[in-house]
PDB file of C-alpha atoms in Angstrom:
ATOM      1  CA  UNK T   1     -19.715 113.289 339.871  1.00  0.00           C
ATOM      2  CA  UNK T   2     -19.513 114.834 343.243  1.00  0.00           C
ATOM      3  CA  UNK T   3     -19.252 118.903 342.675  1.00  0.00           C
ATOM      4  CA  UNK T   4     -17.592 119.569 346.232  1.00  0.00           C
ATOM      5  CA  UNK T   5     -14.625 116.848 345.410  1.00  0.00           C
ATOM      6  CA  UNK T   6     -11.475 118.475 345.552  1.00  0.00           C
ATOM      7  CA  UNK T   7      -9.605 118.879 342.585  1.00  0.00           C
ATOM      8  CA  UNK T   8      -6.143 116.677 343.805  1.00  0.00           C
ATOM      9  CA  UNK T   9      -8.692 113.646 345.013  1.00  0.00           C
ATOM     10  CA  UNK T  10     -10.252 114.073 341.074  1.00  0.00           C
ATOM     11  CA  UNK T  11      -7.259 113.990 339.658  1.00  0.00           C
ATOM     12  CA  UNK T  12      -6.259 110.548 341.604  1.00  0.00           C
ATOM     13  CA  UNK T  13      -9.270 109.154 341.038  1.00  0.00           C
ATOM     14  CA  UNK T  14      -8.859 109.851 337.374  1.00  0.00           C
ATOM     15  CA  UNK T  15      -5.257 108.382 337.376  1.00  0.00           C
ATOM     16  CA  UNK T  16      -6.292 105.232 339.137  1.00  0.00           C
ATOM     17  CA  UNK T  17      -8.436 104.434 336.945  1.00  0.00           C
ATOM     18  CA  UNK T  18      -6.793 105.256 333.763  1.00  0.00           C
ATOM     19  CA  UNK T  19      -4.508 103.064 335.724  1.00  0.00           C
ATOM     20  CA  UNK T  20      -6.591  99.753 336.421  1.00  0.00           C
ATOM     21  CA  UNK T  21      -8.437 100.437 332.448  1.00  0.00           C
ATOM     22  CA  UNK T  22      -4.886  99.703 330.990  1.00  0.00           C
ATOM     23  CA  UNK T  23      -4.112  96.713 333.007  1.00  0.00           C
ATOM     24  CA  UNK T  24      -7.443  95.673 331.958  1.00  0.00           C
ATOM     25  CA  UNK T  25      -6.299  95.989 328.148  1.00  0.00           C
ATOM     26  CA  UNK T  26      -2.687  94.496 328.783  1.00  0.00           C
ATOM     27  CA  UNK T  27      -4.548  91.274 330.031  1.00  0.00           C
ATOM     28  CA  UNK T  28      -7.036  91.174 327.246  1.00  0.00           C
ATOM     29  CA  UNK T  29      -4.464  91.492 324.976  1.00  0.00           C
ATOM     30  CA  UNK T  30      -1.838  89.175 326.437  1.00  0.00           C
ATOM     31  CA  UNK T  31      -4.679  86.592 326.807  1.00  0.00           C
ATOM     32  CA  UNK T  32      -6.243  87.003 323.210  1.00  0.00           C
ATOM     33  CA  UNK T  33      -2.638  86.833 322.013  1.00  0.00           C
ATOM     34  CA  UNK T  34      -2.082  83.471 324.028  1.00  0.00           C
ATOM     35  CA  UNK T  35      -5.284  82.278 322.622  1.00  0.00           C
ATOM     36  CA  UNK T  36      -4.638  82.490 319.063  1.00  0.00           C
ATOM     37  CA  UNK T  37      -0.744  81.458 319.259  1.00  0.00           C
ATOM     38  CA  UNK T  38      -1.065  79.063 321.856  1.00  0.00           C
ATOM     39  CA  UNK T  39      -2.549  75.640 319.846  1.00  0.00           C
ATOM     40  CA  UNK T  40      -0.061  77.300 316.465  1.00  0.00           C
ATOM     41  CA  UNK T  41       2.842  76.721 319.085  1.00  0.00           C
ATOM     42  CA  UNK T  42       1.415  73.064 320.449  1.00  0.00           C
ATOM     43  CA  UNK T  43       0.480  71.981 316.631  1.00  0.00           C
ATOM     44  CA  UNK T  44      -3.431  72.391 317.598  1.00  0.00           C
ATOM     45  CA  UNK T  45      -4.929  74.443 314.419  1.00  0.00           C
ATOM     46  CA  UNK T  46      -8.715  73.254 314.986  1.00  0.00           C
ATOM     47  CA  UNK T  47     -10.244  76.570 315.600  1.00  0.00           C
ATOM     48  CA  UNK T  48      -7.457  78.706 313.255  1.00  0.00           C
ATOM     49  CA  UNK T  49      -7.795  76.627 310.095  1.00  0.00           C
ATOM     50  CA  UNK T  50      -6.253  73.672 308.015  1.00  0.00           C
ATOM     51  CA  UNK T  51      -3.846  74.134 305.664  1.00  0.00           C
ATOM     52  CA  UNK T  52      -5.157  73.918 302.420  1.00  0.00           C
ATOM     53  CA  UNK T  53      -5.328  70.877 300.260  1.00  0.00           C
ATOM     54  CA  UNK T  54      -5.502  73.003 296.440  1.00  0.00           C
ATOM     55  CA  UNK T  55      -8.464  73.136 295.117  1.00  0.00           C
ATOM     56  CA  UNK T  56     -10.113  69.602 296.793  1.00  0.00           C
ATOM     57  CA  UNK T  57     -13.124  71.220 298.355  1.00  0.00           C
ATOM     58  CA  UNK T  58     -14.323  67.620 299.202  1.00  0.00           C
ATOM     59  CA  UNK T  59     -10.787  66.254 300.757  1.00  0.00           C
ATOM     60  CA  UNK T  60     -11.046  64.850 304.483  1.00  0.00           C
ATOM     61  CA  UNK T  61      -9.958  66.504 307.749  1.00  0.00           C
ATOM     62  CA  UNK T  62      -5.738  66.927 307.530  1.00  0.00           C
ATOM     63  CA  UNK T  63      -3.837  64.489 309.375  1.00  0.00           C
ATOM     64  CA  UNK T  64      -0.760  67.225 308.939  1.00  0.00           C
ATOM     65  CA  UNK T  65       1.776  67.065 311.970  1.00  0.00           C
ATOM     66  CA  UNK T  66       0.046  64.027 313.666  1.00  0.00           C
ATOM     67  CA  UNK T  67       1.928  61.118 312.190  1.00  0.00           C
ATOM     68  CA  UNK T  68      -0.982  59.617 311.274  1.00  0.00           C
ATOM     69  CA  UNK T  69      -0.753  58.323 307.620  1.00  0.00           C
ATOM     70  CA  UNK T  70      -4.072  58.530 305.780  1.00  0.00           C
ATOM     71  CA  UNK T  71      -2.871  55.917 302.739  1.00  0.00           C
ATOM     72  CA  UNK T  72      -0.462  54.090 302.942  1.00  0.00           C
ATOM     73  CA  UNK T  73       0.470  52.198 299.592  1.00  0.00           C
ATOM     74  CA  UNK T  74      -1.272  53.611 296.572  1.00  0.00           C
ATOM     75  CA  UNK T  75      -0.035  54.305 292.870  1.00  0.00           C
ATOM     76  CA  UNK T  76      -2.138  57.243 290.323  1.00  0.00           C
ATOM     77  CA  UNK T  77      -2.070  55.359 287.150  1.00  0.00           C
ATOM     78  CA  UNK T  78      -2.782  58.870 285.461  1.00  0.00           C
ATOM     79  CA  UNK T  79       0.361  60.619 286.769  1.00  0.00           C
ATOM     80  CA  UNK T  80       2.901  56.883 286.090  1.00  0.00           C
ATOM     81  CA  UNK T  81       1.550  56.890 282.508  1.00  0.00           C
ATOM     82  CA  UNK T  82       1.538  60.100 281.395  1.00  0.00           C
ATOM     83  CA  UNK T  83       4.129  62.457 283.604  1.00  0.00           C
ATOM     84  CA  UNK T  84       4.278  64.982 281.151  1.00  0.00           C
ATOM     85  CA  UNK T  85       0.468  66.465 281.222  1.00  0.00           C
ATOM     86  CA  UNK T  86       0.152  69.855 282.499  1.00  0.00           C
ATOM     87  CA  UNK T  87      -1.922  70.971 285.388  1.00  0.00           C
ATOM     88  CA  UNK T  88      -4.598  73.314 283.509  1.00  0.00           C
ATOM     89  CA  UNK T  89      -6.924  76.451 285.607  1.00  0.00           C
ATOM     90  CA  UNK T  90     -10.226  73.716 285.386  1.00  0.00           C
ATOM     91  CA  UNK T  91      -7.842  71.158 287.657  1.00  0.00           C
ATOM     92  CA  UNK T  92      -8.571  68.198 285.779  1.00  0.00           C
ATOM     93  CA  UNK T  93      -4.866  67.303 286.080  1.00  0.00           C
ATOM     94  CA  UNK T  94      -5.029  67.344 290.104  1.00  0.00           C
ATOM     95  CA  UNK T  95      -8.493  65.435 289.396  1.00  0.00           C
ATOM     96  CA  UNK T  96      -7.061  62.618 287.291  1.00  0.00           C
ATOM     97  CA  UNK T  97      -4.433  62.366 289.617  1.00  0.00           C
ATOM     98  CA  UNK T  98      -7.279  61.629 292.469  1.00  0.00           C
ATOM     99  CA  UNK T  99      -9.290  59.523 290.443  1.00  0.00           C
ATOM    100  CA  UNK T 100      -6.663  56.750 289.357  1.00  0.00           C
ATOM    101  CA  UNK T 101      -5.374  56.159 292.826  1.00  0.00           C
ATOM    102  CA  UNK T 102      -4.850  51.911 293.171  1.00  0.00           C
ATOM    103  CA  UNK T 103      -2.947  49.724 295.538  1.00  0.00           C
ATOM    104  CA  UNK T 104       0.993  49.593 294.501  1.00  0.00           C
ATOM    105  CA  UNK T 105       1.175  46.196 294.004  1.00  0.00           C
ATOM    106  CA  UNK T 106       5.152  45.901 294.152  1.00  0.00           C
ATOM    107  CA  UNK T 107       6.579  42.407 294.555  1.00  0.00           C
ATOM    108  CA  UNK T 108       9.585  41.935 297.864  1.00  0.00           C
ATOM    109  CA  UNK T 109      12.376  42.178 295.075  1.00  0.00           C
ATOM    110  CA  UNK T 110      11.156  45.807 293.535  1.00  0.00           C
ATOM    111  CA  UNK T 111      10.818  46.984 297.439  1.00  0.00           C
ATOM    112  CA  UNK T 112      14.443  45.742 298.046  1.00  0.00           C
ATOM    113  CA  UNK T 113      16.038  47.249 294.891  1.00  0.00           C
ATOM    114  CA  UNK T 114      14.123  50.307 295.560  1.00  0.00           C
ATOM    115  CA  UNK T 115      15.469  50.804 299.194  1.00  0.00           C
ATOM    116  CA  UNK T 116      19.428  49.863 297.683  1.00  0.00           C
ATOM    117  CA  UNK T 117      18.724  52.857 295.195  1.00  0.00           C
ATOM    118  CA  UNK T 118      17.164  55.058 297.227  1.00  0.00           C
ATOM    119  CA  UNK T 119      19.782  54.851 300.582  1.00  0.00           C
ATOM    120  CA  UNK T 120      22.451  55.606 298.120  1.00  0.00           C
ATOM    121  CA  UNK T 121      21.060  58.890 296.891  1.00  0.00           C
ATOM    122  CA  UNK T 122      20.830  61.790 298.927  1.00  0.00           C
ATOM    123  CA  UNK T 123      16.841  63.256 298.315  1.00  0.00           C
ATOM    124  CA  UNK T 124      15.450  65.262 300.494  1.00  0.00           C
ATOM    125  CA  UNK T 125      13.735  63.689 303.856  1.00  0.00           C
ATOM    126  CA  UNK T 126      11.417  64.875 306.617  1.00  0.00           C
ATOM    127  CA  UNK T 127      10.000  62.556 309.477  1.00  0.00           C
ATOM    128  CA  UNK T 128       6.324  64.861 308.972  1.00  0.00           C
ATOM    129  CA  UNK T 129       5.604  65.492 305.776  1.00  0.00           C
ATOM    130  CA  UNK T 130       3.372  69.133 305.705  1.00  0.00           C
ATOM    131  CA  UNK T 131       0.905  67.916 303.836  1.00  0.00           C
ATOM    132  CA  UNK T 132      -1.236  65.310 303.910  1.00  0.00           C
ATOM    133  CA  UNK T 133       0.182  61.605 302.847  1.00  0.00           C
ATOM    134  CA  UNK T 134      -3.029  60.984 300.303  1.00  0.00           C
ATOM    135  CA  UNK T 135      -2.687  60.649 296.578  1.00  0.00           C
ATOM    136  CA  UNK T 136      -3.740  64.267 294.661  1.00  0.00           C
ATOM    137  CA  UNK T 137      -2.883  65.854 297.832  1.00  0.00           C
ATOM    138  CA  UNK T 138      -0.842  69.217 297.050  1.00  0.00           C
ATOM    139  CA  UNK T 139       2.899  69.750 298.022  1.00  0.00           C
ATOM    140  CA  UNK T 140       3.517  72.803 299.431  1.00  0.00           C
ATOM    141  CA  UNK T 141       6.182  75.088 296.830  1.00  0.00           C
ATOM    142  CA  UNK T 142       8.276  75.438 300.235  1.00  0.00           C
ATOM    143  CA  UNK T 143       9.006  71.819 300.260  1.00  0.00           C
ATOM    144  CA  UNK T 144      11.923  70.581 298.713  1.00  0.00           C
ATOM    145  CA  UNK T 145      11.586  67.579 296.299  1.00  0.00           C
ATOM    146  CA  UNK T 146      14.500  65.902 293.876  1.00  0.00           C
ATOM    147  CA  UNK T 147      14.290  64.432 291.061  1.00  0.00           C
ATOM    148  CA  UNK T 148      13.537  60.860 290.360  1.00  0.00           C
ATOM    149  CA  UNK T 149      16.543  58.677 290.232  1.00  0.00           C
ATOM    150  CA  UNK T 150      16.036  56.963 286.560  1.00  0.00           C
ATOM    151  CA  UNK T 151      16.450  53.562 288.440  1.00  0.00           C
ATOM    152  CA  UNK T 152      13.064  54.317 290.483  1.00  0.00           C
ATOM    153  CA  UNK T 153      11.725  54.872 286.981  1.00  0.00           C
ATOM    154  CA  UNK T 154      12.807  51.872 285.673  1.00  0.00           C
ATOM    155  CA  UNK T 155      11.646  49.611 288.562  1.00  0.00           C
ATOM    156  CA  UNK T 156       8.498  51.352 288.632  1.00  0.00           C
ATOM    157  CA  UNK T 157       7.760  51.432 285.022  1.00  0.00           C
ATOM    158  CA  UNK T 158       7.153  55.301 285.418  1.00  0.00           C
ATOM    159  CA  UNK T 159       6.601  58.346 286.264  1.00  0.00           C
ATOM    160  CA  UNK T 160       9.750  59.626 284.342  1.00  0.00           C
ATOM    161  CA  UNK T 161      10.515  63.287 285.118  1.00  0.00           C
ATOM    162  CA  UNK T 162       8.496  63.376 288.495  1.00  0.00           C
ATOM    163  CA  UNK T 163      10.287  64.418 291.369  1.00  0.00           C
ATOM    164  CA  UNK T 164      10.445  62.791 295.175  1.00  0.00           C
ATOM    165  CA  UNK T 165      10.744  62.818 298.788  1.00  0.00           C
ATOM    166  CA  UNK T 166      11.071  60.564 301.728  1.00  0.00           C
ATOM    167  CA  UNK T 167       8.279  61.201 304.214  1.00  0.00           C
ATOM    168  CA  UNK T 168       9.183  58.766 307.199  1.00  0.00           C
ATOM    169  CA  UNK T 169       9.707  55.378 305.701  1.00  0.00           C
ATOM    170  CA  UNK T 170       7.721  56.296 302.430  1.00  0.00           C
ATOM    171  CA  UNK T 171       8.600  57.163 299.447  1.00  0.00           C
ATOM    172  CA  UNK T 172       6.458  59.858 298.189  1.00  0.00           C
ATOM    173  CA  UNK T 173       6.237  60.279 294.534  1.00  0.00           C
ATOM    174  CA  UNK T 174       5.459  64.456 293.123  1.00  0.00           C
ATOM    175  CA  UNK T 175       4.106  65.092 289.818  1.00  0.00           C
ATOM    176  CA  UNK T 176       6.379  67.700 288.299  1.00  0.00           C
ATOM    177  CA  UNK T 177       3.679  69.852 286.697  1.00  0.00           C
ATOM    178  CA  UNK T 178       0.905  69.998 289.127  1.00  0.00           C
ATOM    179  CA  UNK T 179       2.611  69.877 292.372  1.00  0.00           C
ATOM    180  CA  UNK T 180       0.490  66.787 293.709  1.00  0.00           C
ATOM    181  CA  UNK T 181       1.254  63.236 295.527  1.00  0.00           C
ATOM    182  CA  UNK T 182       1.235  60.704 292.509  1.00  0.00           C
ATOM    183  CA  UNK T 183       2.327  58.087 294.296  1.00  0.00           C
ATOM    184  CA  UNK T 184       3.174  56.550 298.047  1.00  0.00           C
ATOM    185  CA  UNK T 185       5.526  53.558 298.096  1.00  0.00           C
ATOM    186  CA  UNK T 186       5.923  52.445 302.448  1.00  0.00           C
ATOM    187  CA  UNK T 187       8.538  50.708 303.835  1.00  0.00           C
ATOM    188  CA  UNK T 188      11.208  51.784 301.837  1.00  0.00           C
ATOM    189  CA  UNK T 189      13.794  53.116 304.013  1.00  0.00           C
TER     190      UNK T 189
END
């Protein structure tokens, strides 16, 4: 520092920069602020993180909030044949659930009686599901499910006690215990 500098012209000095070093922070912290909430508010979560899938350390990128369905029309024999098994700490449930995924083969007359059961009861719906449309994916606790008319049941040939939603068009089947998709029927609403 200069010695001879008057002490009014070091004490403006001082102040303008004081001055200029907090509108330096107030734009750093606007902009790191925009940064992080910016692709939250636009749906974008590359760089923040996925929401989490349970414990499927192996499940493929998350299609949640794009409208892109990952399966379509698939059945898990394990949770229609046996809906009362409980989910365990090893996750063999959510495993079993995975593992017996098949094509629901339903014929144009199941598909018709299950749209004529299903627009007369009032389960919860939601154009974008939050989680991903794949068999042994986890439902979030947040999102609301019903149970399963008995006449689903009985057209399906199971899955008694399990509870539902409609995701789109779909019909997405929950396994009461565990929390996880057991089963997608499309095209019924």
């Amino acid at each position: 520092m200069v010695k001879d500098l008057p002490q009014d012209a070091e004490r403006e000095g001082t102040r303008k920069l004081m001055m200029w070093g907090s509108a330096v922070a107030a734009i750093l912290f606007v902009g790191f602020g925009l940064w992080f909430a910016a692709p939250q508010m636009f749906g974008v979560t590359d760089y923040v993180g996925r929401p989490s899938t349970g414990a499927d350390n192996s499940a493929p990128a998350t299609t949640v909030g794009t409208g892109v369905p990952t399966q379509r029309d698939a059945v898990s024999t394990a949770a229609k044949q046996d809906p009362a098994a409980n989910e365990d700490s090893s996750g063999a449930r959510a495993r079993q659930i995975k593992e017996s995924s098949q094509p629901a083969n339903l014929s144009a007359q199941q598909r018709e009686q299950l749209r004529s059961v299903l627009s007369t009861s009032q389960g919860p719906a939601m154009d974008r599901p939050n989680f991903e449309m794949m068999i042994g994916t986890s439902v979030p606790r947040q999102t609301e499910t019903a149970d399963l008319p008995p006449e689903v049941t009985q057209i399906l040939n199971g899955f008694w006690g399990d509870q539902y939603l409609i995701a789109g068009k779909s019909l997405v089947i929950v396994d009461h215990h565990s929390r996880r998709v057991a089963a997608i029927i499309a095209d019924v609403r």
